[in-house]
Short mmCIF file of C-alpha atoms and ligand atoms in Angstrom, two decimals:
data_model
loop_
_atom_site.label_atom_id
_atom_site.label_comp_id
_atom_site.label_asym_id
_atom_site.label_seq_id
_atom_site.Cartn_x
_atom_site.Cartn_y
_atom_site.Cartn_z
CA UNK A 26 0.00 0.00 0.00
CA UNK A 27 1.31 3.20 -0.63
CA UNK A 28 -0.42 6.04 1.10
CA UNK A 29 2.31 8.93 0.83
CA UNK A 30 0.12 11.02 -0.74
CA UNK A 31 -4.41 10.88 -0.37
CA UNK A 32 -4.89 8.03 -2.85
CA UNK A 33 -7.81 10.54 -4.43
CA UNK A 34 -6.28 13.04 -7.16
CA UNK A 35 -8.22 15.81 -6.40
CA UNK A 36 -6.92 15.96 -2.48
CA UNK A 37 -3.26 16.41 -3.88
CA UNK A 38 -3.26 20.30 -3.88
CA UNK A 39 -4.58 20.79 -0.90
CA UNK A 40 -2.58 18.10 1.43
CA UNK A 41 0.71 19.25 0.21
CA UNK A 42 -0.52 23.01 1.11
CA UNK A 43 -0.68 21.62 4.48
CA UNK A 44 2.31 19.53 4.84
CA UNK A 45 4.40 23.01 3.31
CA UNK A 46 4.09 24.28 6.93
CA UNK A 47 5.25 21.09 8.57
CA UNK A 48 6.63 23.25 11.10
CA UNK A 49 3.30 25.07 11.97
CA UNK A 50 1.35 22.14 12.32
CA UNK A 51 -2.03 22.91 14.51
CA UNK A 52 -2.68 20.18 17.08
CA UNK A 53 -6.32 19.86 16.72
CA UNK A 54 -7.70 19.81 12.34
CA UNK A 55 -11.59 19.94 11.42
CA UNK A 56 -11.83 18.29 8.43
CA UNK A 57 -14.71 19.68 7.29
CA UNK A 58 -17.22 18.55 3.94
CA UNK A 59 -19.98 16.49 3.01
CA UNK A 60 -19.69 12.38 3.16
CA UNK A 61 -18.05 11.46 -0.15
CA UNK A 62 -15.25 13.44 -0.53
CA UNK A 63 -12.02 11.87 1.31
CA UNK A 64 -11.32 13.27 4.41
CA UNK A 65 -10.71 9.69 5.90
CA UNK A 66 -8.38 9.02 3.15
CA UNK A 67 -6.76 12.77 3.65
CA UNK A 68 -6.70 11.72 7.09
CA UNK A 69 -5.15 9.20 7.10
CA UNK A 70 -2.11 9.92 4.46
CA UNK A 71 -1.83 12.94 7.07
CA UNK A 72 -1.22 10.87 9.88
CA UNK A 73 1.20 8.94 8.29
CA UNK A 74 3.49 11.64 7.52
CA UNK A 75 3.04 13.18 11.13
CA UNK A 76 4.30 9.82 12.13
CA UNK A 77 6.87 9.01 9.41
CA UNK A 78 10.61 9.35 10.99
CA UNK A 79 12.07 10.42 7.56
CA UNK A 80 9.55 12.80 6.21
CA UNK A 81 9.71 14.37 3.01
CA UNK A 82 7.41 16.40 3.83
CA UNK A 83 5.53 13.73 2.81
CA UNK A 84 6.08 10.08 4.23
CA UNK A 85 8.70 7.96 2.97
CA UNK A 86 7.02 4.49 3.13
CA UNK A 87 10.10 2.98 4.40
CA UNK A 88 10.71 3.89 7.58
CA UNK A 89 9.54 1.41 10.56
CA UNK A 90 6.85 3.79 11.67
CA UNK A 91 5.78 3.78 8.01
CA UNK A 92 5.72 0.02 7.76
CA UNK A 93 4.07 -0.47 11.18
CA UNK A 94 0.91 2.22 9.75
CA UNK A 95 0.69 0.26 6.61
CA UNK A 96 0.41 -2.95 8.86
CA UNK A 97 -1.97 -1.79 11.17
CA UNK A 98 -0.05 -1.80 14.30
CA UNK A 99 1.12 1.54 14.59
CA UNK A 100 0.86 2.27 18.31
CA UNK A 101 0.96 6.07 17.94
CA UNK A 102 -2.24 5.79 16.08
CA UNK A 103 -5.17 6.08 17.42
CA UNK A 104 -8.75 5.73 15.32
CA UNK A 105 -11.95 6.27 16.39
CA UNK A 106 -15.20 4.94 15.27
CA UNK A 107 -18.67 3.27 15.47
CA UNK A 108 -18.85 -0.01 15.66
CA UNK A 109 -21.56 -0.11 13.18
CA UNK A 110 -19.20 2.26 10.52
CA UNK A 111 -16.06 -0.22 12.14
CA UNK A 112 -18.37 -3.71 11.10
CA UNK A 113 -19.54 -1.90 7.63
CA UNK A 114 -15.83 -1.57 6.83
CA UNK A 115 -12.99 -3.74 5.72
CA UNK A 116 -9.70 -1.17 5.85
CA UNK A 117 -7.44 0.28 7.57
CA UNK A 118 -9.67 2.38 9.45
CA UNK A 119 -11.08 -0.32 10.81
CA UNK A 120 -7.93 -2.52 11.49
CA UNK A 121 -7.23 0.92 14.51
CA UNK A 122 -10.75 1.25 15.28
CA UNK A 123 -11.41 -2.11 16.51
CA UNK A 124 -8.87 -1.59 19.40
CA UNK A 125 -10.87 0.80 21.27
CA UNK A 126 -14.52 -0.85 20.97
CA UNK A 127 -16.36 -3.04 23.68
CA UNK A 128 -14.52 -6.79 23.55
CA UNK A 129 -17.96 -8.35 22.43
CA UNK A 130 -18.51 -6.07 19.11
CA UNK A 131 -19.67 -7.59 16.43
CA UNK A 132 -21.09 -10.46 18.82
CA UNK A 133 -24.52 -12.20 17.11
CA UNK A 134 -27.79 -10.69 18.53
CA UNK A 135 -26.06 -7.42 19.70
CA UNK A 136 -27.44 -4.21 17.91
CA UNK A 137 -23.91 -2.50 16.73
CA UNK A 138 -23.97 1.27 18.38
CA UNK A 139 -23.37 3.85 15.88
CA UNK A 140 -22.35 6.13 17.98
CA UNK A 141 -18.75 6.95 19.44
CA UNK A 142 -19.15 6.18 22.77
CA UNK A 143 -17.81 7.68 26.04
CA UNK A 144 -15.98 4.42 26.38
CA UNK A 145 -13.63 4.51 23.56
CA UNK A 146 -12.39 8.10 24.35
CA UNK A 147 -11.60 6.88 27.26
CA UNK A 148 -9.82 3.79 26.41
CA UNK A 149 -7.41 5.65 24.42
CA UNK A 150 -6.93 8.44 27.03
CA UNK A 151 -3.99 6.99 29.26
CA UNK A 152 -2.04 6.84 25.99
CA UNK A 153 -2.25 10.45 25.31
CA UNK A 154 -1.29 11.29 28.98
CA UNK A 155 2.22 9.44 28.07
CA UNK A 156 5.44 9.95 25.60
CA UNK A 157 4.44 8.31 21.98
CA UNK A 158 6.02 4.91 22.27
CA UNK A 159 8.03 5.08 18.25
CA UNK A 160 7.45 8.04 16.43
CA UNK A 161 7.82 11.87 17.59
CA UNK A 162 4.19 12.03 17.84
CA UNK A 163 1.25 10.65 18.48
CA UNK A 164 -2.26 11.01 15.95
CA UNK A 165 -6.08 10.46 17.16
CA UNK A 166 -8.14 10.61 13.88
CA UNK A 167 -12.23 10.82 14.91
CA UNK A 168 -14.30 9.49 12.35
CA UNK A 169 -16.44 11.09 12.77
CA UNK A 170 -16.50 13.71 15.32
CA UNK A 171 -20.38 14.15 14.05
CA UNK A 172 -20.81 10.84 16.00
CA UNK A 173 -19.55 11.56 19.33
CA UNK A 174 -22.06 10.84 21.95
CA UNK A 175 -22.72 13.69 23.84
CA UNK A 176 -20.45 12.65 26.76
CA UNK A 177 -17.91 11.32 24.44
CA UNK A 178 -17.74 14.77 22.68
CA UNK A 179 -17.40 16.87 26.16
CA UNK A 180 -14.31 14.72 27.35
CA UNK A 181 -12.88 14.85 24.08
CA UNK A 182 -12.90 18.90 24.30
CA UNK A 183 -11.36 18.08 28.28
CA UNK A 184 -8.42 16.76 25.85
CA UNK A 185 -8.44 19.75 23.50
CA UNK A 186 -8.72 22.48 25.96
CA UNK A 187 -4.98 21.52 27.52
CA UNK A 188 -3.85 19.61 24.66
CA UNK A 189 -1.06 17.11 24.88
CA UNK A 190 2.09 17.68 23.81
CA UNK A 191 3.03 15.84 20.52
CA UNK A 192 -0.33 15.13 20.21
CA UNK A 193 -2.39 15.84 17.04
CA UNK A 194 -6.14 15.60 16.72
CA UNK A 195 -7.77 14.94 13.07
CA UNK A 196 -11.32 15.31 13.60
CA UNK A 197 -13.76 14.42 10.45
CA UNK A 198 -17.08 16.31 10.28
CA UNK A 199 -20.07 15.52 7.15
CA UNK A 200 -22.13 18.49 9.41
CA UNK A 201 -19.54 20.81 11.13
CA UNK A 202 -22.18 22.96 11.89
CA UNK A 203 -23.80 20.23 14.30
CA UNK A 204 -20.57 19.62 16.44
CA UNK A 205 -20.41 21.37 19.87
CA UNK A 206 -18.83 25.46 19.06
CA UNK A 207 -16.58 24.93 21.56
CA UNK A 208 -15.36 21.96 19.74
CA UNK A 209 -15.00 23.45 16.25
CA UNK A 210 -13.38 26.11 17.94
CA UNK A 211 -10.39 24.65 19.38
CA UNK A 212 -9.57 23.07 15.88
CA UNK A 213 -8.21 24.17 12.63
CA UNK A 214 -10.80 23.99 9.98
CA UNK A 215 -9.58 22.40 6.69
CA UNK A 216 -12.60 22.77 4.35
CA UNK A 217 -13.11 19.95 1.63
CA UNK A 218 -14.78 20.93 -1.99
CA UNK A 219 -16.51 19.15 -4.61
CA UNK A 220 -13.84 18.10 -6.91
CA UNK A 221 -13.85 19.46 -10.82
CA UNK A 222 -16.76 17.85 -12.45
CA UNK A 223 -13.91 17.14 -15.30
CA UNK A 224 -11.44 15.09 -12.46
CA UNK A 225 -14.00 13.48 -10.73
CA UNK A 226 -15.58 12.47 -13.92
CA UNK A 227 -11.75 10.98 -14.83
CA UNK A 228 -11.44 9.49 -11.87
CA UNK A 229 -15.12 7.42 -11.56
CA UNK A 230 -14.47 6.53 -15.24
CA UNK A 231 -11.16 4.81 -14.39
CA UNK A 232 -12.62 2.87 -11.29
CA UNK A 233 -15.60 2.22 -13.29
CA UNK A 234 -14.37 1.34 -16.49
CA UNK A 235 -17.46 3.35 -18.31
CA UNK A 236 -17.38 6.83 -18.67
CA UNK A 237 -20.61 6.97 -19.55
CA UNK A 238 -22.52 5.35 -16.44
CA UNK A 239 -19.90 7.68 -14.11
CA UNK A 240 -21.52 10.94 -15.53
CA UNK A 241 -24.94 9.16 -14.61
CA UNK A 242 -23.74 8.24 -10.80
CA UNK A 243 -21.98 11.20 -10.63
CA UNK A 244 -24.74 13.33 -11.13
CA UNK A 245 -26.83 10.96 -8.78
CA UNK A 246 -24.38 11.71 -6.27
CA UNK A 247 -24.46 15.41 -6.57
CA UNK A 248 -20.79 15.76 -8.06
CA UNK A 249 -19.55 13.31 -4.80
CA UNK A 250 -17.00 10.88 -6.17
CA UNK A 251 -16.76 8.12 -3.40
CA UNK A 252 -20.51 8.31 -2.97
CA UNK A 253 -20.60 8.07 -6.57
CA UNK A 254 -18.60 4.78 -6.23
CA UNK A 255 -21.42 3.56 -3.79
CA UNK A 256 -24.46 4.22 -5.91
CA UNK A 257 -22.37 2.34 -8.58
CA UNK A 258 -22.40 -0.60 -6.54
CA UNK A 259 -24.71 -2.36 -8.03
CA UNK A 260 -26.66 -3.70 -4.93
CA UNK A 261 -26.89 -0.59 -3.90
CA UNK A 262 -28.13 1.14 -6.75
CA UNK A 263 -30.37 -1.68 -6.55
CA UNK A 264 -31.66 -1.30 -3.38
CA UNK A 265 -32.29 2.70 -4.12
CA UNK A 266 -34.48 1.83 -7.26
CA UNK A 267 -36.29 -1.32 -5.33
CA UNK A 268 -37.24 1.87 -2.22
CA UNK A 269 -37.99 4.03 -5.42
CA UNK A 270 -40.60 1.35 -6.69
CA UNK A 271 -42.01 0.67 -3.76
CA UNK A 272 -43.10 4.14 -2.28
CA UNK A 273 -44.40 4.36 -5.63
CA UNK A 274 -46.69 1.06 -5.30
CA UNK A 275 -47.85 2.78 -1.76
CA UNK A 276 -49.07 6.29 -2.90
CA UNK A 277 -50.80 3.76 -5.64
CA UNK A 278 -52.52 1.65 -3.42
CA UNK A 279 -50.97 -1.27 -5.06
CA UNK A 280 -49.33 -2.39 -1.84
CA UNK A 281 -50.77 -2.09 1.58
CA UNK A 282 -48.52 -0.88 4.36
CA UNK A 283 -47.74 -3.84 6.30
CA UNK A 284 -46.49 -5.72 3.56
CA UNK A 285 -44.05 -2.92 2.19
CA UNK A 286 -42.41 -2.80 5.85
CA UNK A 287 -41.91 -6.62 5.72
CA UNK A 288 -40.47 -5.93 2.56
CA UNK A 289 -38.14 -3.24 4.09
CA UNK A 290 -36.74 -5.56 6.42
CA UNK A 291 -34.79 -7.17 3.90
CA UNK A 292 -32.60 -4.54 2.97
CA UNK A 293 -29.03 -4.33 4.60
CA UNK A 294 -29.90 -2.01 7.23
CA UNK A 295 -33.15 -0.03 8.88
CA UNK A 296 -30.19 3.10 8.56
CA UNK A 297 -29.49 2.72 5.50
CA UNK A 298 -33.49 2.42 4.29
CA UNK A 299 -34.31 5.57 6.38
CA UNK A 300 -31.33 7.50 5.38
CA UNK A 301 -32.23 6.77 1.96
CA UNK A 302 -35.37 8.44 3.02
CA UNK A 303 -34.42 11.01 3.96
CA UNK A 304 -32.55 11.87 1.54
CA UNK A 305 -35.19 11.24 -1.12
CA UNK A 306 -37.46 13.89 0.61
CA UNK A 307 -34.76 16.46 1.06
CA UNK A 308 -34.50 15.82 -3.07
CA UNK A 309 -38.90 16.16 -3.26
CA UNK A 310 -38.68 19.39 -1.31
CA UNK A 311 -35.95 20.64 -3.40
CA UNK A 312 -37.97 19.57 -6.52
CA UNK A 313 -40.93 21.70 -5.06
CA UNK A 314 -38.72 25.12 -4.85
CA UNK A 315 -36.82 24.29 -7.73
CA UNK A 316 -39.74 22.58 -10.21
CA UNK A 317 -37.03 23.02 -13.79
CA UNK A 318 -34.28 21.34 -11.68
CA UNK A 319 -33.74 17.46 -11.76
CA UNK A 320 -32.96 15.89 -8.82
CA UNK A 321 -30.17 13.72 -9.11
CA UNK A 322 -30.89 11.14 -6.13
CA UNK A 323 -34.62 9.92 -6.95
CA UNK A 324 -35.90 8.96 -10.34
CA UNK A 325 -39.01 10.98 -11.73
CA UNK A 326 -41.77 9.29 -11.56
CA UNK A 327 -41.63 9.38 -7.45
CA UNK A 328 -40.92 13.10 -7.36
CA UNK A 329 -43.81 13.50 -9.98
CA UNK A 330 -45.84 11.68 -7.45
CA UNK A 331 -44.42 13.72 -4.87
CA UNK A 332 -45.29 17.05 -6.20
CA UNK A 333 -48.91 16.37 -5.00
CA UNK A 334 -48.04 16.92 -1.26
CA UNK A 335 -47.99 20.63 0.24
CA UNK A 336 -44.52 21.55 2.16
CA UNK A 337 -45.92 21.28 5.28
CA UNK A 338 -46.71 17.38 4.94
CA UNK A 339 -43.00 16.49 3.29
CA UNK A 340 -41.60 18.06 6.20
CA UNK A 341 -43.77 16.67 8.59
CA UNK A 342 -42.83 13.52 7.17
CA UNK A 343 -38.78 14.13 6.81
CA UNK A 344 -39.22 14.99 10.86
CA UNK A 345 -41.04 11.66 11.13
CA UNK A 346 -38.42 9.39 9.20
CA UNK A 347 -35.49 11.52 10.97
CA UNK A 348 -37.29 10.89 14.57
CA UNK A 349 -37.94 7.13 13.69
CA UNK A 350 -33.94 6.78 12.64
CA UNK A 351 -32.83 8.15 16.07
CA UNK A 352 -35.42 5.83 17.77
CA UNK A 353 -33.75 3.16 15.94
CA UNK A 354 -30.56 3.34 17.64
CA UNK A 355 -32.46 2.58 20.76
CA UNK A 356 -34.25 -0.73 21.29
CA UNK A 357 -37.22 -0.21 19.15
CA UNK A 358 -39.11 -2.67 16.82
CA UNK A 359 -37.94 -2.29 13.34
CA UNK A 360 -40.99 -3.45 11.92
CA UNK A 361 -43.59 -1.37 13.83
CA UNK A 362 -41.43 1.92 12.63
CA UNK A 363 -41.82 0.59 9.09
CA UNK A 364 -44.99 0.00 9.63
CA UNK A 365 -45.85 3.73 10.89
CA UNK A 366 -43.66 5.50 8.61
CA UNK A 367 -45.61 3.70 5.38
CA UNK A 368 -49.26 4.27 6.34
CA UNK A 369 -48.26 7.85 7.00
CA UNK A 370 -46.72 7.71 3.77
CA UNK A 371 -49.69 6.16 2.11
CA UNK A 372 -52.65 7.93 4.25
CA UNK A 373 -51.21 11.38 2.57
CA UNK A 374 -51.80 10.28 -0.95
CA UNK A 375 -55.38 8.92 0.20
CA UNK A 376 -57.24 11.72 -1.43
CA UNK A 377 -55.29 12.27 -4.53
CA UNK A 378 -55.88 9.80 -6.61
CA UNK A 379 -52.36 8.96 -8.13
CA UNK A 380 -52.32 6.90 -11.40
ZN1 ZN B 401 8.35 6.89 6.90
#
């Protein structure tokens, strides 16, 4: 593996800007942008070179500290995570994470927490209190900070208030604005863009091998290139057009409720269905402001369907599918919250009549 520099082209510019001033490094980084960008990957080539013992600026890839990273045994890295985003993933990321969640993750019958508990900043906190064992420093990437339970995230800022010394803090944010001010304020913000639509386009075509269907998940993905890669996996693209079809069915009356939330329990994850959701009626409510515009995550006929319902009910609803996902990380029953959200769902179309 070579991870001297991000592995994503359009990071380049911006993560040698940042290594210029190896000097002036800040101890705390936001890393700031929507889901789909790269700030894990950023991250992590970051880390490496804080760690590398013969930096270039960048790392060598050489060096023992190098060679432990790449082998996932660096001790002067520290990575935190779900466990639900640490189970979903099969990388490096994970290979850190794992060290600082409960010993019985990933156990059968246990609901994986998607939250960064108070726990796992704690479990890594006698670390930073001593010397880094190898390299000159010591790196604690949070991915992402947007998950820290509440309790989590107020001992973390403990840490930042009287920082460490040779200590630096990488924190990821998809919704800066969402973390605690006082958080975000003891951090250097490193904002992350939407790539070119010419690079990114590059880029998907390569991994893709088909230019033409990376324009199409491109544009499904709102110009995001790794959630572009996603929606190009097939059984996930899949899955999105499957939700499409059957919300459609609903507002039909060719499907009754109860039957389309046994239906939903097949899918991957009750997250993953709702966040789908939600961001299907985020796209609907754009549609409504914008009409001309197409919206790039849902195909037309739902939003056509869609443009029956006032404002007020499609945000009722969005509150009702984002309430029902929070539940969810509690012990509720999967199938009754199905079951609510899709006779809402199909009560609203009851007097219009949709062919
Ligand atoms: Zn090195």
């Amino acid at each position: 593996m070579t991870i001297t520099k991000p592995s994503l082209p359009w990071l380049h510019v911006q993560f040698d800007e940042l290594l210029k001033n190896r000097q002036r490094l800040a101890h705390a980084y936001l890393m700031a942008g929507h889901a789909g960008l790269g700030k894990l990957d950023f991250s992590l080539a970051l880390a490496r070179a804080l760690l590398c013992q013969e930096p270039t600026p960048h790392s060598c890839g050489h060096c023992q500290s190098c060679r432990l990273f790449d082998a996932g045994n660096h001790p002067d890295l520290h990575i935190l995570q779900s466990e639900r985003q640490t189970l979903d993933r099969d990388d490096l990321s994970a290979r850190y994470a794992v060290r600082h969640l409960p010993a019985d993750t990933g156990r059968k019958g246990r609901k994986p927490s998607t939250v960064i508990g108070i726990d796992q900043v704690r479990d890594c906190l006698p670390d930073i209190q001593s010397r880094p064992h190898i390299a000159a420093r010591r790196v604690i990437v949070i991915n992402a900070a947007d998950d820290l339970y509440i309790n989590a995230a107020n001992s973390l800022l403990k840490v930042l208030e009287e920082p460490p010394p040779d200590t630096h803090f990488l924190l990821i944010s998809h919704e800066p604005a969402r973390l605690l001010p006082t958080i975000r304020s003891r951090c250097l913000r490193v904002n992350f863009r939407q790539p070119p639509h010419e690079q990114a386009l590059k880029w998907l075509g390569d991994k893709l091998d088909d230019e033409r269907r990376a324009g199409q998940m491109l544009a499904r993905a709102r110009g995001l290139p790794l959630r572009a890669l996603t929606l190009a996996d097939e059984r996930s693209g899949e899955a999105d057009a499957a939700l499409e079809k059957l919300l459609a069915s609903l507002a039909r009356r060719q499907l009754d409720p109860v039957a389309a939330a046994a239906q939903l329990r097949k899918f991957d994850s009750s997250g993953q269905v709702l966040s789908w959701m939600q961001r299907y009626l985020a796209d609907a409510i754009r549609a409504k402001l914008a009409p001309g515009e197409r919206q790039q995550n849902t195909g037309w006929d739902l939003i056509d369907i869609t443009k029956r319902l006032n404002f007020r009910e499609l945000y009722e609803f969005l509150d009702m599918v984002s309430l029902q996902r929070r539940l969810l990380e509690g012990p509720l029953d999967e199938n009754l919250a199905f079951e609510d959200i899709l006779i809402r769902w199909q009560q609203m179309f009851s007097t219009r009549g949709v062919r």
